[in-house]
XYZ file of C-alpha atoms in Angstrom:
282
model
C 89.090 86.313 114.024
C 86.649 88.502 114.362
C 88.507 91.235 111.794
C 89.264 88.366 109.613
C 85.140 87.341 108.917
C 84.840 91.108 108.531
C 87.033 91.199 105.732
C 85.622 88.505 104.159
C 82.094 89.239 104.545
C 82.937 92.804 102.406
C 85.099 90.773 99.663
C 82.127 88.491 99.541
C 79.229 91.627 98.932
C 82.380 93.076 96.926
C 82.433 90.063 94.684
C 79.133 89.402 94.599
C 78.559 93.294 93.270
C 81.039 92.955 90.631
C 79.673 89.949 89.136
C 76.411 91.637 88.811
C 78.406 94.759 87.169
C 80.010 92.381 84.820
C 76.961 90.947 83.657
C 75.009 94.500 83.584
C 78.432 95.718 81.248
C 77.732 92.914 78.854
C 74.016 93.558 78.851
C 74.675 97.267 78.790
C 77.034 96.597 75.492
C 74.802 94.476 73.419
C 72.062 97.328 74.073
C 74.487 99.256 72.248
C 75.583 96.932 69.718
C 71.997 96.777 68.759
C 71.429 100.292 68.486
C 74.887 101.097 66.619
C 73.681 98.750 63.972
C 69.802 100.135 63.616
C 71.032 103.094 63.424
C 73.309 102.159 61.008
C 71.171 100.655 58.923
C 68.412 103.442 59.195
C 71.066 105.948 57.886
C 71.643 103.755 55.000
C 68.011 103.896 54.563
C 67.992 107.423 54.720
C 70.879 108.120 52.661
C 69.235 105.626 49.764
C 65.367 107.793 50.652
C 67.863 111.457 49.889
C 69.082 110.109 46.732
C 65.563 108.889 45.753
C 63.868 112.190 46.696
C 66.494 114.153 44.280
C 65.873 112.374 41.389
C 63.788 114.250 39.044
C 62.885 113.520 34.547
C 66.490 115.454 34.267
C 68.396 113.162 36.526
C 71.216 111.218 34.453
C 70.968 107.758 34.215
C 67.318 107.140 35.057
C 66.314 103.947 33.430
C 63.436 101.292 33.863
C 63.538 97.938 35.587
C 62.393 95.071 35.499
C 59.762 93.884 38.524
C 60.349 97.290 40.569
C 57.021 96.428 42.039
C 57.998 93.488 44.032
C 57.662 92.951 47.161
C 61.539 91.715 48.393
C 61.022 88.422 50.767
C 62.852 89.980 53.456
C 61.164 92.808 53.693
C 58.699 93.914 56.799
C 55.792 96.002 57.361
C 55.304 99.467 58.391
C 54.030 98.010 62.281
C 56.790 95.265 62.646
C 59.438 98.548 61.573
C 58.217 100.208 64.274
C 57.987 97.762 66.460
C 61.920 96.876 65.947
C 62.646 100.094 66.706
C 60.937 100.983 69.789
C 62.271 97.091 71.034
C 65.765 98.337 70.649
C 65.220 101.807 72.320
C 63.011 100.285 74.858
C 65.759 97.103 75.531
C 68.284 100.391 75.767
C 66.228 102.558 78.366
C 65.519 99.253 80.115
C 69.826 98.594 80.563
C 70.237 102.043 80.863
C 67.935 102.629 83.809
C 69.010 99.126 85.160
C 72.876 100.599 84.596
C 71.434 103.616 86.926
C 69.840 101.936 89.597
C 72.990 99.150 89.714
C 75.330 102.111 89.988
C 73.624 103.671 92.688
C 73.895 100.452 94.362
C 77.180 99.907 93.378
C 78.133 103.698 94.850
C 76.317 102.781 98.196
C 78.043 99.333 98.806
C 81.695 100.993 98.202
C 80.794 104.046 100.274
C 79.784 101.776 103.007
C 82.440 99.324 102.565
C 84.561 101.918 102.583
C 83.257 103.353 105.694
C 83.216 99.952 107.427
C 86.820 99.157 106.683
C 87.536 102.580 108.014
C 85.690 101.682 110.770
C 87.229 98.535 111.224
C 90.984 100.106 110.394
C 90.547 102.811 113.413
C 89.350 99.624 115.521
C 92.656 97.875 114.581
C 94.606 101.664 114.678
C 93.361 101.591 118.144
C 94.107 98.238 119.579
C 97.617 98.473 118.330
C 97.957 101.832 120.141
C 97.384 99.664 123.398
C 98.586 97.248 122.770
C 101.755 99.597 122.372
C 101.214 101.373 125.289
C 100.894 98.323 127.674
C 104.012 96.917 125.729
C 105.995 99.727 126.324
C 105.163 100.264 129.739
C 105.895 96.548 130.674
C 109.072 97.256 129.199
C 109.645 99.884 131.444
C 109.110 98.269 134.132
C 111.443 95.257 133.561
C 113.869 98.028 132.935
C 112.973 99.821 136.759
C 113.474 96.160 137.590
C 116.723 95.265 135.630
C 118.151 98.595 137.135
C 117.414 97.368 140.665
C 118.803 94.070 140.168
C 122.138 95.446 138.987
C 122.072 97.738 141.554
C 121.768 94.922 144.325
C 124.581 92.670 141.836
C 126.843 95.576 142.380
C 126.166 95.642 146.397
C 126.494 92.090 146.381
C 129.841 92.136 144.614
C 130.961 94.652 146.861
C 130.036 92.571 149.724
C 131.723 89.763 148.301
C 135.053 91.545 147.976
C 134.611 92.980 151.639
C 134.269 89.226 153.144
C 137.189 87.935 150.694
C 139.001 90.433 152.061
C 137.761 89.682 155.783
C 138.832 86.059 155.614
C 141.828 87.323 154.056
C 142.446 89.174 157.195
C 141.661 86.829 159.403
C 145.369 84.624 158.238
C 147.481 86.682 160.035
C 146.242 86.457 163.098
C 145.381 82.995 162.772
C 148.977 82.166 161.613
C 150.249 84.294 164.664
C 148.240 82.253 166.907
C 149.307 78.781 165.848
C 152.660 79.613 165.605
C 152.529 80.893 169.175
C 151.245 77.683 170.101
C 153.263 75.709 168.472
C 155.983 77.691 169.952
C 155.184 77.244 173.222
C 155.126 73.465 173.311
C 158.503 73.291 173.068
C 158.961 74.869 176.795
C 160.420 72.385 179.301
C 159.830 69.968 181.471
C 157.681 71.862 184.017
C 156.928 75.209 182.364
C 154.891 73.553 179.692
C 151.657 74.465 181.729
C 148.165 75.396 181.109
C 149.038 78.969 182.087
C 146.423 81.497 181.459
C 148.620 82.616 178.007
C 147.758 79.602 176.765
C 144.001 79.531 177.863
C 143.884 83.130 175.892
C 145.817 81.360 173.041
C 143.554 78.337 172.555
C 140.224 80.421 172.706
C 141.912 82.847 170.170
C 142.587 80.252 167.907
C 138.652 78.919 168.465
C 137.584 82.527 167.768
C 139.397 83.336 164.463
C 138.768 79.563 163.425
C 134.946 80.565 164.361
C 134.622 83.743 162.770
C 136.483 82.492 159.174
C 133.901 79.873 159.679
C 130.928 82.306 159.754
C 132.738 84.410 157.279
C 132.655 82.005 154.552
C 129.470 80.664 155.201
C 128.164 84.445 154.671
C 130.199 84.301 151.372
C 128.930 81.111 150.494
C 125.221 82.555 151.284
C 126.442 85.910 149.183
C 127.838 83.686 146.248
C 124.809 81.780 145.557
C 122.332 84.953 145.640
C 124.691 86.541 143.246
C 124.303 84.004 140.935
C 120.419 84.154 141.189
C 120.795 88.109 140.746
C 122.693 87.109 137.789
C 120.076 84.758 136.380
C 117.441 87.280 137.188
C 119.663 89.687 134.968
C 119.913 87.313 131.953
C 115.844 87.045 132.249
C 114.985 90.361 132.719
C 117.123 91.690 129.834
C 115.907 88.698 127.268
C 111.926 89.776 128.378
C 112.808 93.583 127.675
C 114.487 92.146 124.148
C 111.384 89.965 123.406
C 109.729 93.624 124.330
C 111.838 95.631 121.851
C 111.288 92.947 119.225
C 107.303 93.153 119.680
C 107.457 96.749 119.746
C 109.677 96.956 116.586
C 106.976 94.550 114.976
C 104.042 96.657 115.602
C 105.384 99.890 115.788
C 107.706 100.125 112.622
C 106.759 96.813 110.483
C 103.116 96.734 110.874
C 101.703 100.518 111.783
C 104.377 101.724 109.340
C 102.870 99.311 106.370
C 98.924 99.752 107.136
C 99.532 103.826 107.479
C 101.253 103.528 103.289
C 98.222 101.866 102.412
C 95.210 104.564 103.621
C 92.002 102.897 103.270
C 89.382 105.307 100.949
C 86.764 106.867 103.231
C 83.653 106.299 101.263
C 83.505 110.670 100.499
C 84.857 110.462 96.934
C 82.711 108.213 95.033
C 80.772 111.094 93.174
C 77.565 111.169 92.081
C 75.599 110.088 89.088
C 72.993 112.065 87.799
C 71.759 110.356 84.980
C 72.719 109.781 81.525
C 76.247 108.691 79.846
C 78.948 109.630 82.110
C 82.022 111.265 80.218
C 84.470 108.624 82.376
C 81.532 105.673 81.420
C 83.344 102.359 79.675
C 80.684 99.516 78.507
């Protein structure tokens, strides 16, 4: 916001200092349309005054008139001719030194427009650096974390497999047992007794039933956490994209366009040091 009144403010004083430049042109050029046109009518004078001051009792085509001694209606005295022309040259000095003084103002308010844009463009140079730099260095550290996360999806795959493969084990045995079991219920009449094989046989069975039990509770446990390391993943790498894209923003699309676009630094306005500049348009 506060960049945006900034801006504002100078096209404001800028507009405000062109009208008046406008205004001074079109003062500046009826000046000179006045002063084209008495001094084109005083050469006209002067041209008719050369003729008159050649002729001589020799001169071809001399002749009289009739009333030469009239006074013409239009005509003015010596005073009010003078008078006409020092208005004109006076109205001229006056836009000329108003020109001057209006382009020295002019000169200072682009110089230090100039000079606060710059200001204001190394402001904006400078937040975007930081606004880089913390960008970038978030990014890197959702990367340090997305590393770590794979790494503890890959020992938690791994640990997966192992207990797959532990509960896997545990069928054989478990299959030996029953059968075994099973097996021995079929011995006769009075042999079919709680002997202390079939104590061992019966707590084996509890044991690998037990430990299967544990086993894929663990994998259960390990299941569900890798499916939270896996959501973590998917977060962690769309944050480190939304990164990238800010970065890319910034860094490429925005510092990229404001550094093909240098604004002037207020040292090449030039001086004026009076009088009509060759470069000068009214």
């Amino acid at each position: 916001m506060k960049e945006a009144e900034i801006i504002r403010g100078v096209m404001a004083l800028l507009t405000r200092t062109l009208e008046e430049t406008t205004e001074q042109i079109r003062l500046n050029r009826s000046a000179k349309y006045n002063l084209e046109k008495d001094l084109k009518d005083k050469f006209v004078a002067l041209t008719i005054d050369d003729i008159c001051f050649s002729l001589n009792n020799n001169t071809p085509n001399i002749r009289y008139s009739e009333n030469v001694v009239r006074i013409e209606p239009n005509s003015v005295s010596l005073e009010d001719w003078l008078d006409f022309s020092n208005t004109n040259v006076e109205k001229a000095d006056k836009q000329r030194n108003n020109s001057l003084t209006l382009k020295a103002l002019v000169d200072r308010v682009l110089s230090q427009t100039a000079s606060d844009l710059r200001k204001q463009c190394d402001v904006v140079n400078t937040a975007f650096k930081n606004g880089l730099k913390e960008t970038k260095d978030a990014r890197d550290k959702l990367a340090v974390h997305l590393a770590k996360v794979m790494e503890e999806i890959a020992s938690q795959e791994k640990n997966i497999t192992f207990l797959e493969k532990a509960i896997l084990d545990q069928e054989g045995p478990a299959k030996v047992a029953h059968t075994r079991l099973e097996a021995r219920t079929c011995r006769p009449n009075v042999e079919l007794c709680r002997d202390s094989a079939q104590d061992r046989l019966i707590k084996e069975v509890h044991g690998i039933t037990h430990s299967i039990a544990r086993l894929k509770e663990t994998l259960a446990q390990a299941q569900v956490e890798l499916k939270g390391l896996n959501r973590r993943q998917l977060a962690l790498q769309e944050e480190i994209q939304v990164k990238e894209n800010t970065i890319y923003i910034d860094e490429v699309l925005c510092v990229h366009m404001r550094e093909s676009i240098p604004p002037r630094d207020g040292g090449d306005l030039g001086q004026w040091a009076g009088g009509l500049r060759p470069d000068a348009v009214c």
